[in-house]
Amino acid sequence: MENQAAKELLYKMADDALIIGHRNSEWTGIGPMLEEDISFSSMAQDKIGHSWALFKILNKLGENEPDIVAFTRNAEQFHNCQMVEFPIGEYNFSLVRHFFFDLAEYHRYEMLEDSSLGDLAQLARKIKGEIKYHVLHAKTWMKNLGNSTEEAVSRLQGSLNELYPMALGMFEPSPFEDQIVSDGIFGGESELMSKWRSSVMEIIDQTQLELNIDGDWNPLYGGRSGVHTEHLQPLLDEMSEVVRTDPAAEW
Amino acid sequence: MVDPGTIDPKILDILQEVKDPEIPTISLLDLGVITEVRIGENEQVRVEMTPTFVGCPAMDYMKRDVENKLEQNGYSDFEVNVSLEKPWTTNNITERGKKALKEHGLAPPPHLEKIVDIDILENVKCPYCESDNTELQTPFGPTLCRSMHFCHSCKQAFEQFKPL
């Protein structure tokens, strides 16, 4: 099928942004301090805006309208990596997830600035500027807390170990990997992962935290092909509650 | 900023009246979200707009405000199109726009060179007392386009229209 490789890429990016966006929004009202409440809420709004823009490109490629695609699919039709669907947990979990996720997003959009898919290249150039602020936020707090009290360091260390294999799931190879690279749409997941690993370590090395990236990690794959944890469907049910109650509602 | 060279000044005056829905001191033209205005034969108007941030929830309002303003001024044949073709950066904000932001109590963004250095978020000049002795609180704020700061000189919190 035409454009299948591009669609696979766009769907996984859009679904990642939509789901992490909704998870981030769960910090609204309960952030550990007002500024963090606002930060996670703002990032949520950005991410959901990004997913909308990606769904718009898919729409131009023949897929359904953004709202329909976002709110009427079931878990097994979602292509987000599993990491983004886990509940927010405690702040250390959400912070480390945000750190891993946004560093990858930054490099992904950077690589897409020259994509042969014109609409995506245009969007990437725009979004990269926004993600810069998400990355700044993640790095600042990783460095601050990763050099602070014993409790902060040990909490972050625990989350790093827990989340690293989940984060590797972001780079699950696509069945269209060769095609997407040769078509000039995207440089590929393995190149992205190597850029990401360098950026992650650059920050970790400035803290009291440790991460053995060459260790024997078992990546949490499956999300890209619709295999999800028990956490995704309840989230989707909540997201689509209004639209299921009244599909014709306008607001 | 829209290149005014080829545009009928009359329509620029009309569009100048359309303000940002959340910062009523600044016009959409001075904010730089109107990137192109063209008038064809028979007074046919075509306006190109672009969002500040991709997820900006005010974009639809802004588009509608422009359409309403054109309609109120007797234009019936117009098209307002939103795209990322000419992406917005804070360098699109005019000098008049920067003054308008300050009037609203927002620190205007600095002019950006090609490479964006995040350090420019530190020591932002306080819009109330002009002091540089300020601190970034968070790169996020009450809307997607603002960051929050604190001024150690006049002990006031303020927001900046953050550089993009």
Tab-separated table of C-alpha atoms in Angstrom:
chain	number	residue	atom	x	y	z
A	1	MET	CA	0.000	0.000	0.000
A	2	GLU	CA	1.200	3.459	-0.849
A	3	ASN	CA	2.619	5.618	1.954
A	4	GLN	CA	2.452	2.727	4.393
A	5	ALA	CA	5.945	3.387	5.704
A	6	ALA	CA	5.217	7.077	6.272
A	7	LYS	CA	1.901	6.263	7.933
A	8	GLU	CA	3.519	3.797	10.316
A	9	LEU	CA	5.994	6.486	11.396
A	10	LEU	CA	3.324	9.187	11.742
A	11	TYR	CA	0.973	6.962	13.728
A	12	LYS	CA	3.571	5.954	16.265
A	13	MET	CA	4.747	9.541	16.708
A	14	ALA	CA	1.199	10.885	17.005
A	15	ASP	CA	0.153	8.168	19.448
A	16	ASP	CA	3.252	8.687	21.602
A	17	ALA	CA	2.492	12.415	21.796
A	18	LEU	CA	-1.210	11.902	22.491
A	19	ILE	CA	-0.698	9.377	25.276
A	20	ILE	CA	2.230	11.083	27.015
A	21	GLY	CA	0.254	14.320	26.678
A	22	HIS	CA	-2.681	12.832	28.536
A	23	ARG	CA	-0.431	11.325	31.175
A	24	ASN	CA	1.340	14.687	31.658
A	25	SER	CA	-2.029	16.380	32.074
A	26	GLU	CA	-2.733	14.162	35.080
A	27	TRP	CA	-0.243	16.320	37.001
A	28	THR	CA	-2.561	19.311	36.635
A	29	GLY	CA	-3.599	20.325	40.123
A	30	ILE	CA	-1.341	17.880	41.950
A	31	GLY	CA	2.205	18.859	40.929
A	32	PRO	CA	4.771	18.850	43.766
A	33	MET	CA	4.911	22.636	43.448
A	34	LEU	CA	3.004	25.212	41.435
A	35	GLU	CA	5.720	25.662	38.792
A	36	GLU	CA	5.829	21.906	38.152
A	37	ASP	CA	2.073	21.739	37.944
A	38	ILE	CA	2.220	24.427	35.241
A	39	SER	CA	5.177	22.827	33.461
A	40	PHE	CA	3.606	19.395	33.096
A	41	SER	CA	0.273	20.954	32.115
A	42	SER	CA	1.945	23.127	29.460
A	43	MET	CA	3.910	20.212	28.078
A	44	ALA	CA	0.673	18.231	27.966
A	45	GLN	CA	-0.944	20.931	25.868
A	46	ASP	CA	2.061	21.070	23.533
A	47	LYS	CA	2.118	17.291	23.091
A	48	ILE	CA	-1.571	17.031	22.337
A	49	GLY	CA	-1.152	19.882	19.838
A	50	HIS	CA	1.714	17.961	18.221
A	51	SER	CA	-0.364	14.808	17.986
A	52	TRP	CA	-3.173	16.798	16.361
A	53	ALA	CA	-0.765	18.211	13.763
A	54	LEU	CA	0.590	14.718	13.020
A	55	PHE	CA	-2.953	13.327	12.697
A	56	LYS	CA	-3.657	16.192	10.267
A	57	ILE	CA	-0.799	14.996	8.055
A	58	LEU	CA	-2.206	11.457	8.247
A	59	ASN	CA	-5.571	12.896	7.295
A	60	LYS	CA	-4.000	14.373	4.153
A	61	LEU	CA	-2.585	10.928	3.393
A	62	GLY	CA	-6.102	9.490	3.435
A	63	GLU	CA	-6.697	8.594	7.104
A	64	ASN	CA	-9.728	9.739	9.101
A	65	GLU	CA	-10.148	13.140	10.803
A	66	PRO	CA	-7.872	13.767	13.829
A	67	ASP	CA	-10.647	13.605	16.429
A	68	ILE	CA	-11.995	10.353	15.054
A	69	VAL	CA	-8.575	8.762	14.930
A	70	ALA	CA	-7.674	10.015	18.405
A	71	PHE	CA	-10.885	9.088	20.210
A	72	THR	CA	-12.430	6.073	18.534
A	73	ARG	CA	-9.675	3.471	18.364
A	74	ASN	CA	-9.119	0.689	20.876
A	75	ALA	CA	-5.836	-0.095	22.594
A	76	GLU	CA	-4.699	-2.682	20.054
A	77	GLN	CA	-5.001	-0.056	17.303
A	78	PHE	CA	-2.575	2.294	19.072
A	79	HIS	CA	1.107	2.376	18.118
A	80	ASN	CA	2.598	4.257	21.052
A	81	CYS	CA	5.505	2.668	22.879
A	82	GLN	CA	4.419	1.098	26.158
A	83	MET	CA	6.515	3.478	28.269
A	84	VAL	CA	4.153	6.411	27.712
A	85	GLU	CA	1.018	4.547	28.828
A	86	PHE	CA	2.168	3.707	32.360
A	87	PRO	CA	0.427	5.694	35.122
A	88	ILE	CA	2.254	8.811	36.301
A	89	GLY	CA	3.443	7.116	39.497
A	90	GLU	CA	5.427	9.326	41.802
A	91	TYR	CA	7.116	12.479	40.565
A	92	ASN	CA	10.494	10.751	40.089
A	93	PHE	CA	8.916	8.254	37.672
A	94	SER	CA	7.232	10.986	35.619
A	95	LEU	CA	10.389	13.109	35.573
A	96	VAL	CA	12.652	10.309	34.346
A	97	ARG	CA	10.083	9.256	31.731
A	98	HIS	CA	9.842	12.884	30.550
A	99	PHE	CA	13.662	13.079	30.411
A	100	PHE	CA	13.987	9.899	28.321
A	101	PHE	CA	11.027	10.719	26.104
A	102	ASP	CA	11.792	14.337	25.301
A	103	LEU	CA	15.460	13.809	24.539
A	104	ALA	CA	14.342	11.236	21.973
A	105	GLU	CA	11.653	13.568	20.614
A	106	TYR	CA	14.185	16.344	20.198
A	107	HIS	CA	16.505	14.172	18.127
A	108	ARG	CA	13.627	12.638	16.179
A	109	TYR	CA	12.340	16.049	15.073
A	110	GLU	CA	15.874	17.230	14.387
A	111	MET	CA	16.367	14.245	12.059
A	112	LEU	CA	13.014	14.931	10.407
A	113	GLU	CA	13.798	18.530	9.513
A	114	ASP	CA	15.074	17.319	6.126
A	115	SER	CA	12.451	14.601	5.629
A	116	SER	CA	11.370	13.961	2.039
A	117	LEU	CA	7.808	14.138	3.378
A	118	GLY	CA	7.416	17.917	3.043
A	119	ASP	CA	4.596	18.418	5.553
A	120	LEU	CA	6.470	16.454	8.171
A	121	ALA	CA	9.716	18.374	7.569
A	122	GLN	CA	7.836	21.652	7.968
A	123	LEU	CA	6.192	20.487	11.186
A	124	ALA	CA	9.489	19.135	12.525
A	125	ARG	CA	11.203	22.488	12.079
A	126	LYS	CA	8.411	24.123	14.040
A	127	ILE	CA	8.127	21.519	16.802
A	128	LYS	CA	11.862	21.291	17.406
A	129	GLY	CA	11.775	24.847	18.756
A	130	GLU	CA	9.032	23.906	21.206
A	131	ILE	CA	10.603	20.643	22.369
A	132	LYS	CA	13.729	22.599	23.263
A	133	TYR	CA	11.821	23.935	26.261
A	134	HIS	CA	10.673	20.461	27.278
A	135	VAL	CA	14.263	19.243	27.121
A	136	LEU	CA	15.484	22.256	29.096
A	137	HIS	CA	12.942	21.475	31.783
A	138	ALA	CA	13.870	17.778	31.982
A	139	LYS	CA	17.605	18.405	32.073
A	140	THR	CA	17.327	21.129	34.711
A	141	TRP	CA	15.440	18.881	37.122
A	142	MET	CA	17.551	15.791	36.439
A	143	LYS	CA	20.663	17.803	37.245
A	144	ASN	CA	19.146	19.577	40.250
A	145	LEU	CA	17.670	16.504	41.876
A	146	GLY	CA	20.396	14.125	40.680
A	147	ASN	CA	22.861	16.151	42.746
A	148	SER	CA	20.660	16.787	45.732
A	149	THR	CA	19.633	14.740	48.775
A	150	GLU	CA	20.205	11.031	49.281
A	151	GLU	CA	16.485	10.401	48.934
A	152	ALA	CA	16.240	12.335	45.660
A	153	VAL	CA	19.224	10.518	44.162
A	154	SER	CA	17.993	7.100	45.235
A	155	ARG	CA	14.470	7.741	43.944
A	156	LEU	CA	15.777	8.902	40.564
A	157	GLN	CA	18.198	5.981	40.399
A	158	GLY	CA	15.336	3.565	40.983
A	159	SER	CA	13.280	5.187	38.217
A	160	LEU	CA	16.227	5.194	35.798
A	161	ASN	CA	16.668	1.442	36.256
A	162	GLU	CA	12.961	0.806	35.948
A	163	LEU	CA	12.412	3.042	32.936
A	164	TYR	CA	15.495	2.404	30.819
A	165	PRO	CA	14.235	-0.858	29.271
A	166	MET	CA	10.857	0.813	28.702
A	167	ALA	CA	12.602	3.730	27.006
A	168	LEU	CA	14.435	1.359	24.670
A	169	GLY	CA	10.964	0.348	23.470
A	170	MET	CA	10.704	3.792	21.832
A	171	PHE	CA	13.191	2.572	19.234
A	172	GLU	CA	11.494	-0.714	18.361
A	173	PRO	CA	12.409	-1.218	14.700
A	174	SER	CA	9.616	-0.738	12.198
A	175	PRO	CA	8.872	-3.355	9.520
A	176	PHE	CA	9.459	-0.486	7.061
A	177	GLU	CA	12.809	0.558	8.506
A	178	ASP	CA	14.802	0.036	5.289
A	179	GLN	CA	12.170	1.649	3.114
A	180	ILE	CA	11.725	4.689	5.310
A	181	VAL	CA	15.460	5.315	5.307
A	182	SER	CA	15.917	4.752	1.568
A	183	ASP	CA	12.911	6.953	0.785
A	184	GLY	CA	14.540	9.740	2.781
A	185	ILE	CA	11.543	10.045	5.091
A	186	PHE	CA	13.430	9.344	8.308
A	187	GLY	CA	16.985	8.331	9.225
A	188	GLY	CA	15.779	5.304	11.192
A	189	GLU	CA	15.322	4.155	14.781
A	190	SER	CA	18.854	2.876	15.339
A	191	GLU	CA	20.478	6.172	14.353
A	192	LEU	CA	17.991	7.955	16.594
A	193	MET	CA	18.777	5.660	19.500
A	194	SER	CA	22.486	6.271	19.244
A	195	LYS	CA	22.030	10.067	19.306
A	196	TRP	CA	19.645	9.674	22.241
A	197	ARG	CA	22.046	7.519	24.246
A	198	SER	CA	24.790	10.144	23.942
A	199	SER	CA	22.476	12.925	25.074
A	200	VAL	CA	21.178	10.866	27.997
A	201	MET	CA	24.681	10.057	29.206
A	202	GLU	CA	25.829	13.651	28.817
A	203	ILE	CA	23.356	14.609	31.542
A	204	ILE	CA	23.670	11.481	33.717
A	205	ASP	CA	27.435	12.068	33.868
A	206	GLN	CA	26.804	15.454	35.457
A	207	THR	CA	24.887	13.882	38.333
A	208	GLN	CA	25.403	11.307	41.071
A	209	LEU	CA	23.255	8.903	39.063
A	210	GLU	CA	24.501	5.849	37.220
A	211	LEU	CA	23.309	4.175	34.075
A	212	ASN	CA	25.105	1.333	32.359
A	213	ILE	CA	23.785	1.757	28.837
A	214	ASP	CA	25.884	-1.145	27.577
A	215	GLY	CA	24.356	-3.479	30.144
A	216	ASP	CA	22.197	-6.478	29.387
A	217	TRP	CA	18.861	-4.682	29.078
A	218	ASN	CA	15.718	-6.260	27.755
A	219	PRO	CA	13.827	-3.618	25.698
A	220	LEU	CA	10.097	-3.411	26.298
A	221	TYR	CA	8.843	-3.912	22.751
A	222	GLY	CA	5.322	-4.490	21.451
A	223	GLY	CA	3.709	-1.061	21.569
A	224	ARG	CA	4.500	-0.239	17.958
A	225	SER	CA	2.520	-3.275	16.786
A	226	GLY	CA	-0.453	-2.737	19.087
A	227	VAL	CA	0.595	-4.852	22.071
A	228	HIS	CA	-0.065	-2.872	25.225
A	229	THR	CA	-0.155	-3.122	28.998
A	230	GLU	CA	-3.390	-3.175	30.995
A	231	HIS	CA	-2.917	0.567	31.594
A	232	LEU	CA	-3.759	1.825	28.103
A	233	GLN	CA	-7.416	0.885	27.626
A	234	PRO	CA	-8.635	2.575	30.856
A	235	LEU	CA	-6.807	5.732	29.771
A	236	LEU	CA	-8.461	5.618	26.340
A	237	ASP	CA	-11.859	5.053	27.961
A	238	GLU	CA	-11.365	8.134	30.072
A	239	MET	CA	-10.115	10.237	27.139
A	240	SER	CA	-13.098	9.349	25.001
A	241	GLU	CA	-15.774	9.554	27.698
A	242	VAL	CA	-17.317	12.773	26.368
A	243	VAL	CA	-17.276	11.776	22.729
A	244	ARG	CA	-18.873	8.404	23.522
A	245	THR	CA	-21.593	10.095	25.563
A	246	ASP	CA	-22.439	12.509	22.764
A	247	PRO	CA	-20.579	11.940	19.485
A	248	ALA	CA	-22.111	15.042	17.906
A	249	ALA	CA	-21.211	17.393	20.783
A	250	GLU	CA	-19.548	20.658	19.838
A	251	TRP	CA	-17.333	22.635	22.173
B	1	MET	CA	6.258	40.735	9.713
B	2	VAL	CA	4.158	41.086	6.597
B	3	ASP	CA	5.940	42.888	3.798
B	4	PRO	CA	3.690	45.930	3.410
B	5	GLY	CA	5.129	46.805	-0.014
B	6	THR	CA	2.380	45.362	-2.124
B	7	ILE	CA	-0.547	45.609	0.252
B	8	ASP	CA	-3.231	48.262	0.201
B	9	PRO	CA	-2.581	50.216	3.442
B	10	LYS	CA	-6.335	50.378	3.942
B	11	ILE	CA	-6.554	46.674	4.659
B	12	LEU	CA	-3.518	46.758	6.945
B	13	ASP	CA	-5.301	49.442	8.995
B	14	ILE	CA	-8.322	47.195	9.256
B	15	LEU	CA	-6.283	44.151	10.258
B	16	GLN	CA	-4.360	46.246	12.771
B	17	GLU	CA	-7.605	46.383	14.761
B	18	VAL	CA	-7.636	42.611	15.298
B	19	LYS	CA	-5.962	41.961	18.651
B	20	ASP	CA	-4.598	38.883	20.361
B	21	PRO	CA	-7.499	37.351	22.335
B	22	GLU	CA	-5.382	37.005	25.482
B	23	ILE	CA	-3.117	40.058	25.178
B	24	PRO	CA	-5.462	42.794	23.952
B	25	THR	CA	-2.680	45.378	23.667
B	26	ILE	CA	-1.054	43.663	20.683
B	27	SER	CA	-2.480	43.255	17.186
B	28	LEU	CA	-2.154	39.994	15.296
B	29	LEU	CA	-0.138	41.861	12.674
B	30	ASP	CA	2.356	43.089	15.265
B	31	LEU	CA	2.457	39.651	16.868
B	32	GLY	CA	3.499	38.333	13.470
B	33	VAL	CA	0.959	35.530	13.169
B	34	ILE	CA	-0.428	37.080	9.988
B	35	THR	CA	2.303	36.205	7.515
B	36	GLU	CA	0.800	37.275	4.221
B	37	VAL	CA	-2.026	39.467	2.970
B	38	ARG	CA	-2.919	39.566	-0.700
B	39	ILE	CA	-5.603	41.451	-2.517
B	40	GLY	CA	-6.541	40.179	-5.932
B	41	GLU	CA	-8.825	41.564	-8.582
B	42	ASN	CA	-12.343	42.475	-7.426
B	43	GLU	CA	-11.160	43.087	-3.849
B	44	GLN	CA	-10.588	39.400	-3.253
B	45	VAL	CA	-8.588	39.049	-0.011
B	46	ARG	CA	-6.336	36.182	0.959
B	47	VAL	CA	-4.753	36.101	4.425
B	48	GLU	CA	-2.132	33.590	5.541
B	49	MET	CA	-1.761	32.922	9.269
B	50	THR	CA	0.477	30.695	11.361
B	51	PRO	CA	0.240	29.631	15.040
B	52	THR	CA	2.737	30.788	17.676
B	53	PHE	CA	2.850	27.259	19.121
B	54	VAL	CA	1.460	24.203	17.310
B	55	GLY	CA	-0.967	23.469	20.153
B	56	CYS	CA	-2.133	27.074	20.591
B	57	PRO	CA	-5.843	26.813	21.447
B	58	ALA	CA	-6.443	30.447	20.441
B	59	MET	CA	-5.680	29.865	16.746
B	60	ASP	CA	-9.295	29.226	15.762
B	61	TYR	CA	-10.433	32.373	17.591
B	62	MET	CA	-7.778	34.456	15.863
B	63	LYS	CA	-8.783	33.129	12.460
B	64	ARG	CA	-12.447	33.836	13.175
B	65	ASP	CA	-11.617	37.342	14.428
B	66	VAL	CA	-9.805	38.121	11.177
B	67	GLU	CA	-12.716	36.763	9.136
B	68	ASN	CA	-15.240	38.770	11.156
B	69	LYS	CA	-13.217	41.954	10.796
B	70	LEU	CA	-13.007	41.556	7.030
B	71	GLU	CA	-16.715	40.900	6.839
B	72	GLN	CA	-17.556	43.933	8.992
B	73	ASN	CA	-15.537	46.087	6.616
B	74	GLY	CA	-17.476	45.024	3.583
B	75	TYR	CA	-15.249	42.308	2.185
B	76	SER	CA	-17.257	39.315	1.072
B	77	ASP	CA	-14.731	37.421	-0.996
B	78	PHE	CA	-11.947	36.372	1.368
B	79	GLU	CA	-10.021	33.329	2.485
B	80	VAL	CA	-8.045	32.963	5.703
B	81	ASN	CA	-5.649	30.055	5.655
B	82	VAL	CA	-3.605	28.633	8.562
B	83	SER	CA	-0.357	26.814	7.779
B	84	LEU	CA	3.199	26.264	8.941
B	85	GLU	CA	4.634	27.315	5.605
B	86	LYS	CA	6.191	30.410	7.125
B	87	PRO	CA	6.606	29.244	10.733
B	88	TRP	CA	6.279	31.821	13.470
B	89	THR	CA	9.247	32.876	15.521
B	90	THR	CA	9.394	35.643	18.100
B	91	ASN	CA	11.469	37.624	15.571
B	92	ASN	CA	8.153	38.129	13.732
B	93	ILE	CA	7.045	40.472	16.527
B	94	THR	CA	7.388	44.098	15.434
B	95	GLU	CA	8.943	46.857	17.544
B	96	ARG	CA	5.476	48.253	18.121
B	97	GLY	CA	4.422	44.749	19.170
B	98	LYS	CA	7.229	44.517	21.713
B	99	LYS	CA	6.116	47.806	23.247
B	100	ALA	CA	2.556	46.519	23.397
B	101	LEU	CA	3.685	43.377	25.235
B	102	LYS	CA	5.511	45.497	27.777
B	103	GLU	CA	2.416	47.629	28.280
B	104	HIS	CA	0.642	44.422	29.177
B	105	GLY	CA	3.330	43.638	31.799
B	106	LEU	CA	5.072	40.977	29.697
B	107	ALA	CA	8.804	41.053	29.059
B	108	PRO	CA	9.260	41.075	25.274
B	109	PRO	CA	11.451	38.345	23.753
B	110	PRO	CA	15.006	39.189	22.688
B	111	HIS	CA	15.895	39.113	19.000
B	112	LEU	CA	17.133	35.655	18.106
B	113	GLU	CA	20.126	34.881	15.956
B	114	LYS	CA	20.228	31.651	13.980
B	115	ILE	CA	21.262	29.457	16.863
B	116	VAL	CA	18.931	29.608	19.793
B	117	ASP	CA	20.724	29.549	23.081
B	118	ILE	CA	18.539	28.674	25.999
B	119	ASP	CA	20.603	30.920	28.303
B	120	ILE	CA	18.633	33.883	27.009
B	121	LEU	CA	15.890	32.828	29.394
B	122	GLU	CA	18.100	33.837	32.308
B	123	ASN	CA	18.431	37.445	33.498
B	124	VAL	CA	15.491	38.630	31.456
B	125	LYS	CA	14.928	42.333	31.974
B	126	CYS	CA	12.054	42.953	34.421
B	127	PRO	CA	9.194	44.746	32.638
B	128	TYR	CA	8.328	46.660	35.829
B	129	CYS	CA	11.682	48.007	37.062
B	130	GLU	CA	14.090	47.227	34.177
B	131	SER	CA	16.422	45.268	36.473
B	132	ASP	CA	18.493	42.356	35.097
B	133	ASN	CA	18.686	40.774	38.525
B	134	THR	CA	16.006	38.224	37.674
B	135	GLU	CA	15.664	34.477	37.747
B	136	LEU	CA	13.884	31.939	35.544
B	137	GLN	CA	11.248	30.061	37.570
B	138	THR	CA	10.019	27.764	34.833
B	139	PRO	CA	10.237	27.817	31.038
B	140	PHE	CA	6.445	27.373	31.039
B	141	GLY	CA	3.631	29.715	32.002
B	142	PRO	CA	-0.098	30.385	31.932
B	143	THR	CA	-0.078	30.090	28.130
B	144	LEU	CA	2.230	28.053	25.886
B	145	CYS	CA	4.090	31.147	24.693
B	146	ARG	CA	5.163	32.432	28.124
B	147	SER	CA	7.830	31.626	30.717
B	148	MET	CA	7.805	32.701	34.371
B	149	HIS	CA	10.468	34.756	36.135
B	150	PHE	CA	11.114	36.496	39.436
B	151	CYS	CA	12.716	39.913	39.863
B	152	HIS	CA	15.041	40.143	42.876
B	153	SER	CA	15.116	43.954	42.661
B	154	CYS	CA	11.424	44.775	42.862
B	155	LYS	CA	10.438	41.371	44.295
B	156	GLN	CA	7.766	40.771	41.701
B	157	ALA	CA	6.990	37.759	39.617
B	158	PHE	CA	6.606	38.466	35.901
B	159	GLU	CA	6.187	36.620	32.644
B	160	GLN	CA	8.162	36.734	29.433
B	161	PHE	CA	6.932	36.100	25.921
B	162	LYS	CA	9.480	33.351	25.428
B	163	PRO	CA	11.838	33.316	22.445
B	164	LEU	CA	11.082	30.690	19.801
